[in-house]
Coordinates of C-alpha atoms in Angstrom, one line a residue:
M1 CA 49.1 3.5 -11.5
D2 CA 49.2 6.9 -9.7
L3 CA 45.8 6.6 -8.0
V4 CA 45.8 10.0 -6.2
Q5 CA 47.6 13.2 -7.1
K6 CA 49.4 14.1 -3.9
S7 CA 52.2 16.5 -2.9
T8 CA 55.5 14.7 -3.5
G9 CA 58.1 17.5 -3.7
P10 CA 58.6 21.1 -4.8
R11 CA 56.5 20.8 -8.0
T12 CA 54.3 23.8 -8.7
E13 CA 52.3 22.8 -11.8
P14 CA 48.6 23.4 -11.4
S15 CA 46.0 20.7 -11.8
P16 CA 43.2 21.1 -14.4
T17 CA 41.0 22.7 -11.7
G18 CA 43.5 25.1 -10.3
V19 CA 44.8 23.2 -7.3
T20 CA 48.6 23.7 -7.1
K21 CA 50.2 20.4 -6.5
G22 CA 53.2 20.0 -4.3
S23 CA 53.2 23.6 -3.2
S24 CA 55.2 24.2 -0.1
E25 CA 52.8 27.0 0.8
A26 CA 49.8 24.7 0.6
S27 CA 51.7 22.0 2.5
S28 CA 52.3 24.4 5.3
D29 CA 48.6 24.7 5.9
R30 CA 48.0 21.0 6.3
G31 CA 47.7 21.5 10.1
D32 CA 44.4 23.3 9.5
V33 CA 42.9 20.5 7.3
Q34 CA 41.6 18.2 10.0
S35 CA 39.6 20.9 11.7
R36 CA 37.9 21.7 8.4
L37 CA 36.9 18.0 7.9
G38 CA 35.4 17.5 11.4
G39 CA 32.1 19.4 11.5
T40 CA 28.6 18.7 10.3
S41 CA 26.2 21.7 9.6
R42 CA 22.7 22.0 10.9
R43 CA 21.6 22.5 7.3
V44 CA 22.9 19.1 6.1
I45 CA 21.4 17.4 9.1
Q46 CA 18.0 18.9 8.3
V47 CA 18.3 17.9 4.7
C48 CA 19.2 14.3 5.4
V49 CA 16.5 13.9 8.1
T50 CA 13.9 15.2 5.6
A51 CA 15.3 13.0 2.8
A52 CA 15.0 10.0 5.2
L53 CA 11.2 10.4 4.9
G54 CA 11.8 8.5 1.6
G55 CA 12.9 5.6 3.8
F56 CA 9.8 6.1 5.9
L57 CA 7.6 5.9 2.8
Y58 CA 9.2 2.7 1.7
G59 CA 9.0 1.1 5.1
F60 CA 5.3 2.0 5.5
A61 CA 4.5 0.8 1.9
A62 CA 6.4 -2.5 2.5
N63 CA 5.0 -3.2 5.9
A64 CA 1.4 -2.1 5.3
M65 CA 0.4 -5.6 4.3
S66 CA 2.0 -7.2 7.4
G67 CA -0.6 -6.2 9.9
T68 CA -3.4 -6.2 7.3
L69 CA -3.0 -10.0 6.9
A70 CA -4.0 -10.4 10.5
Q71 CA -7.1 -8.1 10.3
T72 CA -10.4 -9.9 10.6
S73 CA -12.1 -7.8 8.0
F74 CA -9.4 -8.5 5.5
I75 CA -9.4 -12.2 6.2
A76 CA -13.1 -12.3 5.8
L77 CA -13.0 -10.5 2.4
F78 CA -10.0 -12.1 0.8
L79 CA -8.6 -15.1 2.7
T80 CA -11.5 -17.5 3.1
T81 CA -10.7 -19.6 0.0
P82 CA -8.5 -22.8 0.0
N83 CA -5.7 -20.9 -1.8
A84 CA -5.4 -18.3 1.0
T85 CA -1.7 -19.2 1.7
S86 CA -0.9 -18.7 -2.0
L87 CA -2.7 -15.4 -2.0
M88 CA -0.7 -14.1 0.9
D89 CA 2.6 -15.1 -0.9
A90 CA 1.3 -13.4 -4.0
L91 CA 0.6 -10.1 -2.2
L92 CA 4.1 -10.1 -0.8
A93 CA 5.7 -11.1 -4.1
G94 CA 3.7 -8.6 -6.1
F95 CA 5.0 -5.7 -4.0
L96 CA 8.6 -7.0 -4.2
G97 CA 8.3 -7.6 -7.9
G98 CA 7.0 -4.1 -8.4
A99 CA 9.9 -2.7 -6.3
F100 CA 12.4 -4.6 -8.4
V101 CA 11.0 -2.7 -11.5
G102 CA 10.9 0.6 -9.6
S103 CA 14.6 0.3 -8.6
I104 CA 15.4 0.0 -12.4
V105 CA 13.1 2.8 -13.5
Q106 CA 14.5 5.4 -11.1
A107 CA 18.0 5.4 -12.7
P108 CA 17.1 7.1 -16.0
I109 CA 14.8 9.6 -14.3
S110 CA 17.4 10.4 -11.7
N111 CA 20.1 10.9 -14.3
K112 CA 18.1 13.1 -16.6
W113 CA 15.9 15.2 -14.3
G114 CA 17.7 15.0 -11.0
R115 CA 17.4 13.2 -7.6
R116 CA 14.6 15.3 -6.3
K117 CA 12.3 14.8 -9.4
A118 CA 13.0 11.1 -9.3
N119 CA 11.7 11.0 -5.7
L120 CA 8.7 13.2 -6.7
A121 CA 7.8 10.6 -9.4
A122 CA 8.1 7.9 -6.7
A123 CA 5.8 9.8 -4.3
L124 CA 3.2 10.4 -7.0
T125 CA 3.2 6.7 -7.9
S126 CA 2.8 5.8 -4.2
I127 CA -0.2 8.2 -3.8
V128 CA -2.0 6.6 -6.7
A129 CA -1.2 3.1 -5.4
G130 CA -2.4 4.1 -1.9
V131 CA -5.7 5.2 -3.2
L132 CA -6.1 2.0 -5.3
Q133 CA -5.2 -0.3 -2.3
S134 CA -7.6 1.5 0.1
A135 CA -10.4 1.2 -2.5
S136 CA -9.8 -2.4 -3.5
Y137 CA -12.9 -4.6 -3.6
H138 CA -11.4 -7.6 -5.5
I139 CA -8.2 -9.6 -4.9
V140 CA -7.0 -8.9 -8.5
M141 CA -7.4 -5.1 -8.0
L142 CA -5.5 -5.3 -4.7
L143 CA -2.7 -7.3 -6.3
V144 CA -2.3 -4.8 -9.2
A145 CA -2.3 -2.0 -6.6
R146 CA 0.4 -3.7 -4.6
I147 CA 2.6 -4.1 -7.7
L148 CA 2.2 -0.3 -8.4
C149 CA 2.9 0.4 -4.8
G150 CA 6.1 -1.6 -5.1
I151 CA 7.2 0.4 -8.1
G152 CA 6.9 3.7 -6.2
A153 CA 8.6 2.2 -3.1
G154 CA 11.4 0.6 -5.2
M155 CA 12.1 4.0 -6.8
V156 CA 12.4 5.9 -3.6
I157 CA 14.5 3.3 -1.7
A158 CA 17.0 3.2 -4.5
N159 CA 17.2 6.9 -5.2
S160 CA 17.1 8.4 -1.7
P161 CA 20.4 7.0 -0.4
V162 CA 22.1 8.2 -3.6
Y163 CA 20.8 11.7 -2.9
M164 CA 21.8 11.6 0.8
S165 CA 25.3 10.2 0.1
E166 CA 25.9 13.1 -2.4
V167 CA 24.9 15.9 0.1
A168 CA 26.5 14.4 3.2
P169 CA 30.1 15.3 4.4
P170 CA 32.6 12.5 4.4
R171 CA 33.2 12.2 8.2
T172 CA 29.5 11.7 9.0
R173 CA 28.2 10.2 5.8
G174 CA 27.6 6.9 7.4
L175 CA 25.4 8.4 10.2
L176 CA 23.5 10.7 7.8
V177 CA 22.8 8.2 5.0
G178 CA 22.1 5.5 7.6
L179 CA 19.0 7.6 8.6
Q180 CA 17.4 5.9 5.6
G181 CA 17.4 2.7 7.7
V182 CA 16.1 4.6 10.7
G183 CA 13.3 5.9 8.5
I184 CA 12.4 2.5 7.2
V185 CA 12.2 0.9 10.6
S186 CA 10.4 3.9 12.1
A187 CA 7.7 3.3 9.5
Y188 CA 7.5 -0.3 10.6
I189 CA 6.7 0.9 14.1
A190 CA 4.1 3.4 12.7
C191 CA 2.6 0.7 10.5
S192 CA 2.4 -1.9 13.3
L193 CA 0.7 0.7 15.6
C194 CA -1.8 1.4 12.9
A195 CA -2.6 -2.3 12.5
L196 CA -3.0 -2.7 16.3
I197 CA -5.2 0.4 16.7
F198 CA -7.3 -0.3 13.7
S199 CA -7.9 -3.9 14.8
F200 CA -10.3 -2.5 17.4
V201 CA -12.4 -0.9 14.7
N202 CA -15.5 -3.0 14.3
N203 CA -16.3 -2.1 10.7
P204 CA -15.6 -3.6 7.3
V205 CA -13.5 -0.5 6.5
Q206 CA -11.0 -1.6 9.2
W207 CA -8.3 -3.0 7.0
R208 CA -8.5 -0.1 4.5
L209 CA -7.4 2.5 7.1
T210 CA -3.8 1.5 7.0
F211 CA -3.7 2.2 3.2
I212 CA -5.4 5.5 3.7
V213 CA -2.6 6.5 6.1
L214 CA -0.1 5.3 3.5
T215 CA -1.6 7.7 1.0
V216 CA -1.2 10.5 3.4
V217 CA 2.5 9.5 4.1
A218 CA 3.2 9.6 0.3
A219 CA 1.6 13.0 -0.1
G220 CA 3.6 14.3 2.9
F221 CA 6.8 13.1 1.4
A222 CA 6.0 14.8 -1.9
C223 CA 5.5 18.1 -0.1
S224 CA 8.7 17.7 1.8
L225 CA 10.7 17.7 -1.4
I226 CA 10.0 21.5 -1.7
F227 CA 12.5 22.0 1.2
L228 CA 15.4 20.0 -0.3
P229 CA 18.1 21.3 -2.6
E230 CA 19.2 19.3 -5.6
S231 CA 22.3 17.2 -5.3
P232 CA 25.5 19.3 -5.8
R233 CA 27.2 16.4 -7.6
W234 CA 24.3 16.0 -10.1
L235 CA 24.3 19.8 -10.7
M236 CA 28.1 19.7 -11.3
E237 CA 27.7 16.8 -13.7
K238 CA 25.1 18.8 -15.6
G239 CA 27.4 21.8 -15.9
R240 CA 25.6 24.0 -13.3
E241 CA 28.8 24.7 -11.5
E242 CA 27.8 28.0 -9.8
Q243 CA 24.6 26.5 -8.3
A244 CA 26.5 23.4 -7.2
R245 CA 29.1 25.5 -5.4
A246 CA 26.5 27.6 -3.7
E247 CA 24.6 24.5 -2.5
L248 CA 27.8 22.9 -1.2
E249 CA 28.6 26.1 0.8
R250 CA 25.1 26.1 2.3
L251 CA 25.3 22.4 3.2
H252 CA 28.9 22.2 4.5
R253 CA 29.7 25.5 6.2
T254 CA 30.1 24.8 9.9
K255 CA 31.3 26.5 13.1
S256 CA 34.7 24.9 12.6
D257 CA 34.8 26.0 9.0
P258 CA 32.9 29.3 8.9
D259 CA 34.3 30.5 5.6
G260 CA 33.3 27.3 3.7
T261 CA 36.8 26.1 2.9
L262 CA 35.7 22.4 2.9
A263 CA 32.8 23.2 0.5
R264 CA 35.1 25.0 -1.9
A265 CA 37.7 22.2 -1.8
E266 CA 34.9 19.6 -2.3
A267 CA 33.6 21.6 -5.3
T268 CA 37.2 21.6 -6.8
Q269 CA 37.5 17.8 -6.2
I270 CA 34.0 17.1 -7.6
K271 CA 34.5 19.2 -10.7
A272 CA 37.8 17.6 -11.4
Q273 CA 36.3 14.1 -11.0
V274 CA 33.3 15.0 -13.2
E275 CA 35.6 16.3 -15.9
A276 CA 37.7 13.2 -15.7
E277 CA 34.7 10.9 -16.0
K278 CA 32.4 12.9 -18.4
H279 CA 33.6 11.2 -21.6
L280 CA 33.5 7.7 -20.1
P281 CA 30.9 5.2 -21.4
K282 CA 27.8 4.5 -19.4
G283 CA 25.3 1.6 -19.1
Y284 CA 25.1 -1.8 -17.5
I285 CA 27.1 -3.6 -20.2
Y286 CA 30.0 -1.2 -19.7
I287 CA 29.8 -1.8 -15.9
F288 CA 30.1 -5.6 -16.2
K289 CA 32.8 -5.4 -18.9
T290 CA 35.1 -3.0 -16.9
P291 CA 37.0 -4.7 -14.0
H292 CA 36.9 -1.9 -11.4
L293 CA 33.2 -1.3 -12.1
R294 CA 32.4 -5.1 -12.2
K295 CA 33.9 -5.4 -8.7
R296 CA 31.5 -2.6 -7.5
A297 CA 28.6 -4.5 -9.1
F298 CA 29.6 -7.8 -7.4
C299 CA 29.9 -5.9 -4.1
S300 CA 26.4 -4.4 -4.6
I301 CA 24.9 -7.8 -5.4
L302 CA 26.7 -9.7 -2.6
L303 CA 25.7 -7.0 -0.1
W304 CA 22.1 -8.0 -0.3
V305 CA 22.6 -11.7 -1.0
M306 CA 23.9 -11.6 2.6
G307 CA 21.4 -9.1 3.9
Q308 CA 18.3 -10.7 2.5
G309 CA 19.8 -14.2 2.9
T310 CA 19.1 -13.8 6.7
G311 CA 15.4 -13.8 5.8
I312 CA 14.9 -10.3 7.4
T313 CA 12.3 -9.1 4.9
A314 CA 10.2 -12.2 5.1
I315 CA 10.4 -12.2 8.9
A316 CA 9.6 -8.5 9.2
N317 CA 6.6 -8.8 7.0
L318 CA 5.3 -11.9 8.6
I319 CA 5.9 -11.3 12.3
P320 CA 2.1 -11.2 13.2
V321 CA 1.6 -14.4 11.2
L322 CA 4.6 -16.1 12.8
M323 CA 3.3 -15.1 16.2
G324 CA 0.0 -16.6 15.2
G325 CA 1.8 -19.9 14.5
L326 CA 3.0 -19.8 18.1
G327 CA -0.5 -19.7 19.3
F328 CA -1.1 -16.0 20.1
G329 CA -4.4 -14.3 19.4
T330 CA -4.9 -11.4 16.9
T331 CA -4.4 -8.6 19.4
L332 CA -1.3 -10.2 20.9
Q333 CA 0.1 -11.0 17.4
L334 CA -0.2 -7.3 16.4
G335 CA 1.1 -6.1 19.8
L336 CA 4.2 -8.4 19.5
G337 CA 4.7 -7.1 16.0
C338 CA 4.8 -3.5 17.4
A339 CA 7.3 -4.6 20.1
W340 CA 9.5 -6.3 17.5
T341 CA 9.8 -3.1 15.5
I342 CA 10.8 -1.1 18.6
A343 CA 13.7 -3.6 19.1
A344 CA 14.6 -3.1 15.4
I345 CA 14.7 0.7 15.7
A346 CA 16.9 0.5 18.8
G347 CA 19.3 -1.5 16.6
C348 CA 19.2 1.1 13.9
I349 CA 20.2 3.8 16.4
V350 CA 23.2 1.6 17.5
N351 CA 24.1 1.0 13.8
V352 CA 24.2 4.7 12.7
T353 CA 26.1 5.6 15.9
F354 CA 29.0 3.3 15.1
L355 CA 29.0 3.3 11.3
D356 CA 31.6 6.1 11.0
K357 CA 33.7 4.7 13.9
I358 CA 33.9 0.9 13.4
G359 CA 33.5 1.0 9.6
R360 CA 31.2 -0.6 7.1
V361 CA 32.9 -3.9 6.4
K362 CA 33.5 -4.8 10.0
L363 CA 29.9 -4.2 10.9
L364 CA 28.7 -6.3 8.0
V365 CA 30.9 -9.2 9.0
I366 CA 29.9 -9.0 12.6
G367 CA 26.3 -8.9 11.5
G368 CA 26.6 -11.8 9.2
I369 CA 28.2 -14.0 11.8
T370 CA 25.8 -13.0 14.6
N371 CA 22.7 -13.4 12.5
A372 CA 23.8 -16.8 11.2
T373 CA 24.3 -18.0 14.8
I374 CA 20.8 -16.7 15.8
L375 CA 19.2 -18.3 12.8
A376 CA 20.8 -21.6 13.6
T377 CA 19.4 -21.5 17.1
M378 CA 16.0 -20.5 15.8
T379 CA 16.1 -23.5 13.5
A380 CA 16.3 -25.9 16.4
L381 CA 13.5 -24.1 18.3
V382 CA 11.2 -24.0 15.3
K383 CA 11.8 -27.7 14.7
Y384 CA 10.7 -28.7 18.2
Y385 CA 8.4 -25.9 19.5
L386 CA 6.5 -24.3 16.5
N387 CA 2.8 -25.3 16.8
S388 CA 3.5 -26.9 20.2
T389 CA 2.2 -26.1 23.6
F390 CA 5.5 -26.2 25.4
Q391 CA 5.6 -22.6 26.8
P392 CA 9.3 -22.3 27.7
G393 CA 10.2 -23.3 24.1
I394 CA 7.7 -20.9 22.6
N395 CA 8.9 -18.0 24.9
A396 CA 12.5 -18.7 23.8
L397 CA 11.5 -18.6 20.1
V398 CA 9.7 -15.3 20.6
A399 CA 12.8 -13.9 22.4
L400 CA 15.0 -15.0 19.6
Y401 CA 12.8 -13.2 17.0
F402 CA 13.4 -10.0 19.0
I403 CA 17.1 -10.6 19.4
F404 CA 17.4 -11.3 15.7
G405 CA 15.6 -8.1 14.8
F406 CA 18.0 -6.0 17.0
A407 CA 21.1 -7.9 15.8
F408 CA 20.3 -7.3 12.1
T409 CA 19.4 -3.6 12.4
S410 CA 22.3 -2.8 14.6
T411 CA 24.9 -4.2 12.1
V412 CA 23.6 -4.8 8.6
E413 CA 20.5 -2.6 8.0
C414 CA 21.8 1.0 7.8
T415 CA 25.3 -0.2 6.8
S416 CA 24.0 -1.7 3.6
Y417 CA 22.1 1.4 2.5
V418 CA 25.2 3.5 3.0
Y419 CA 27.7 1.1 1.4
G420 CA 25.6 0.3 -1.7
S421 CA 25.2 4.0 -2.6
E422 CA 28.7 5.4 -1.8
I423 CA 30.9 2.9 -3.7
W424 CA 29.8 4.1 -7.2
P425 CA 31.3 7.1 -9.2
T426 CA 28.9 10.0 -9.8
H427 CA 28.2 9.3 -13.4
L428 CA 27.1 5.8 -12.6
R429 CA 25.7 6.2 -9.1
S430 CA 22.1 5.8 -10.1
E431 CA 22.8 2.7 -12.2
G432 CA 24.9 1.3 -9.3
S433 CA 22.0 1.9 -7.0
T434 CA 19.8 0.0 -9.4
I435 CA 22.1 -3.0 -9.3
A436 CA 22.2 -2.9 -5.5
Y437 CA 18.4 -2.7 -5.1
A438 CA 17.8 -5.2 -7.9
S439 CA 19.7 -7.5 -5.7
F440 CA 17.8 -6.3 -2.6
F441 CA 14.4 -7.0 -4.2
G442 CA 15.5 -10.1 -6.2
N443 CA 16.8 -11.8 -3.0
A444 CA 13.9 -10.5 -0.9
L445 CA 11.5 -12.0 -3.5
A446 CA 13.4 -15.3 -3.5
Y447 CA 13.2 -15.7 0.2
S448 CA 9.8 -14.0 0.9
A449 CA 7.5 -15.1 -1.9
P450 CA 7.6 -18.8 -1.0
I451 CA 7.9 -18.4 2.8
N452 CA 4.3 -19.4 3.8
L453 CA 4.4 -22.5 1.6
A454 CA 8.0 -23.3 2.6
L455 CA 7.2 -23.1 6.3
K456 CA 4.1 -25.3 5.6
N457 CA 6.0 -27.9 3.5
I458 CA 9.6 -28.1 4.8
G459 CA 9.2 -26.2 8.1
W460 CA 12.4 -25.7 10.1
R461 CA 14.6 -26.7 7.2
Y462 CA 13.8 -23.4 5.5
Y463 CA 15.8 -21.7 8.3
L464 CA 18.8 -23.9 7.4
V465 CA 18.7 -22.4 3.9
L466 CA 19.0 -19.0 5.4
V467 CA 21.9 -20.0 7.7
C468 CA 23.9 -21.5 4.7
V469 CA 23.4 -18.4 2.5
T470 CA 24.4 -16.0 5.3
V471 CA 27.5 -17.9 6.3
V472 CA 28.9 -18.3 2.7
S473 CA 28.1 -14.7 1.7
T474 CA 29.6 -13.3 4.8
A475 CA 32.9 -15.2 4.3
I476 CA 33.2 -13.8 0.8
L477 CA 32.3 -10.3 1.9
A478 CA 34.9 -10.3 4.6
V479 CA 37.8 -10.7 2.1
Y480 CA 36.3 -8.9 -1.0
F481 CA 34.8 -5.6 0.3
P482 CA 37.1 -2.6 0.6
E483 CA 36.5 -0.2 3.6
T484 CA 35.0 3.2 2.7
K485 CA 34.5 5.1 6.0
N486 CA 35.6 8.8 6.5
I487 CA 36.6 9.5 2.9
T488 CA 34.9 11.4 0.1
L489 CA 32.8 9.7 -2.6
E490 CA 35.5 10.7 -5.1
E491 CA 38.3 9.2 -3.0
I492 CA 36.4 5.9 -2.7
N493 CA 37.3 5.4 -6.4
A494 CA 40.9 4.7 -5.3
K495 CA 39.7 1.7 -3.3
F496 CA 38.5 0.1 -6.5
G497 CA 41.6 0.9 -8.5
D498 CA 40.4 4.2 -10.2
K499 CA 42.2 7.5 -10.5
V500 CA 41.2 10.3 -8.1
A501 CA 41.6 13.6 -10.0
V502 CA 42.3 15.8 -6.9
D503 CA 43.1 14.8 -3.3
L504 CA 40.7 16.6 -0.9
K505 CA 43.4 17.4 1.7
D506 CA 45.5 19.1 -1.0
A507 CA 42.4 21.0 -2.1
I508 CA 41.6 22.1 1.4
A509 CA 45.3 23.1 2.1
A510 CA 45.3 25.2 -1.1
E511 CA 42.0 26.8 -0.1
V512 CA 43.3 27.6 3.4
H513 CA 46.4 29.2 2.0
A514 CA 44.3 31.2 -0.6
G515 CA 42.0 32.4 2.2
T516 CA 44.9 33.7 4.3
S517 CA 46.8 35.5 1.5
P518 CA 46.5 39.3 1.4
G519 CA 43.7 40.5 -0.8
K520 CA 42.3 37.0 -1.4
R521 CA 40.4 36.8 1.9
V522 CA 38.2 39.7 0.8
A523 CA 37.6 38.1 -2.5
R524 CA 36.6 34.9 -0.9
T525 CA 34.2 36.7 1.4
K526 CA 32.5 38.4 -1.5
E527 CA 32.4 35.2 -3.5
T528 CA 30.7 33.4 -0.6
E529 CA 28.1 36.1 -0.2
I530 CA 27.3 36.0 -3.9
G531 CA 27.1 32.2 -3.9
T532 CA 24.8 32.0 -0.9
G533 CA 22.7 35.0 -1.9
R534 CA 23.5 37.0 1.3

């Protein structure tokens, strides 16, 4: 199969989108191609940082219950019954179950009305859920509100990386989409600080304050969507080509590419790929029946079998409780929870820094091996020192919790958000994200829902389960996942055996040549001014 149309000789027949293949004139401009690929515009950075507020919303919604479980007013109201442990598990499971549903619901909304409107629906759902949680007076009401909160959070965490991957340039897509992970862990810090600060409030309203802040965060995210453009790839898929080209030029014009050559070449490639895919079937049955799509689905599922198999969600949500099991008081529990999230955000910064340099698959494999090793060591320490008074053993276990948080976020956290969104073709990217995050929440639910009962009943052996899952899934991942760094979303198709309609470097070379031809430079300038409204 000819996967990518490339220059192979003196052929001059045009592609369906007007890129002349094999042109010696286009080939002579190849030396200018690399400079066009290298830059990242201030505009696209602003857009991705703003979009990462979706990650912040998810992180705050997910972690809001963590510190709340240690608040004295919350314990007095809801956790004084004999089934308190089961109620804690239900509150965690309710959120994750709702998020599982949300990750499915977002796909049809995103496909029909666009990425921005899907995030708006998620924000509005989160606002309603925040109000209900902060006003809860009965455990059933709180459980329902947590499920609704999970639906909104599941929608935004599944849709936001799709949007970010579709607006980011290929050379820095890992860094920019990885900001989703930075947003999530930043929210963990904010949430932990809220829990610590509000623990000093001597009033029954104490535990409700975190959920009031959550409502404000959701409202802020809804307002931020005003400043974001729609995804150019979604616009192109819907036949709004002029708007898509204009948005691409605004997003990808840089100092190294002042005339927007890369943006025009990307538009050519995107249009050709959309045209090639527009008559293809859609749906989950088609995905699992088609070999190259089925491989993507297995990659998306295995990605989070490994990620959640480390127990990261359970540990992140229960850090204050776990610290309580080591004998620390309420204030120190919450303080250590804050410190843990700072270690995690430091790891995220390392992760996004190296994503586009080391590559996605290498980081995932390094992360899997490292985290399995740490979990194995934690298993021994939990066996001998949890609920003991041997201070050196307790201190070592606390230190390992911090090392584990940093190790996971520096290798797996941001990498997974990027990889799960970028491996899918445009016409199935929302469905692909649903599969990835269904795995995310399904596995999170499997390891988090029973964690309190598991630690109570089988103790340290639960950590052995996490070690086994992480080791096996990492081994499969290492040989099964293709690398995707530094290439366009369309060219990732070739990694899975699909046809790429137009090679980006050919398209750039053709644009460079067109821009330097007599008479065409003026036409390009006028075209750019019209497209950008200048």
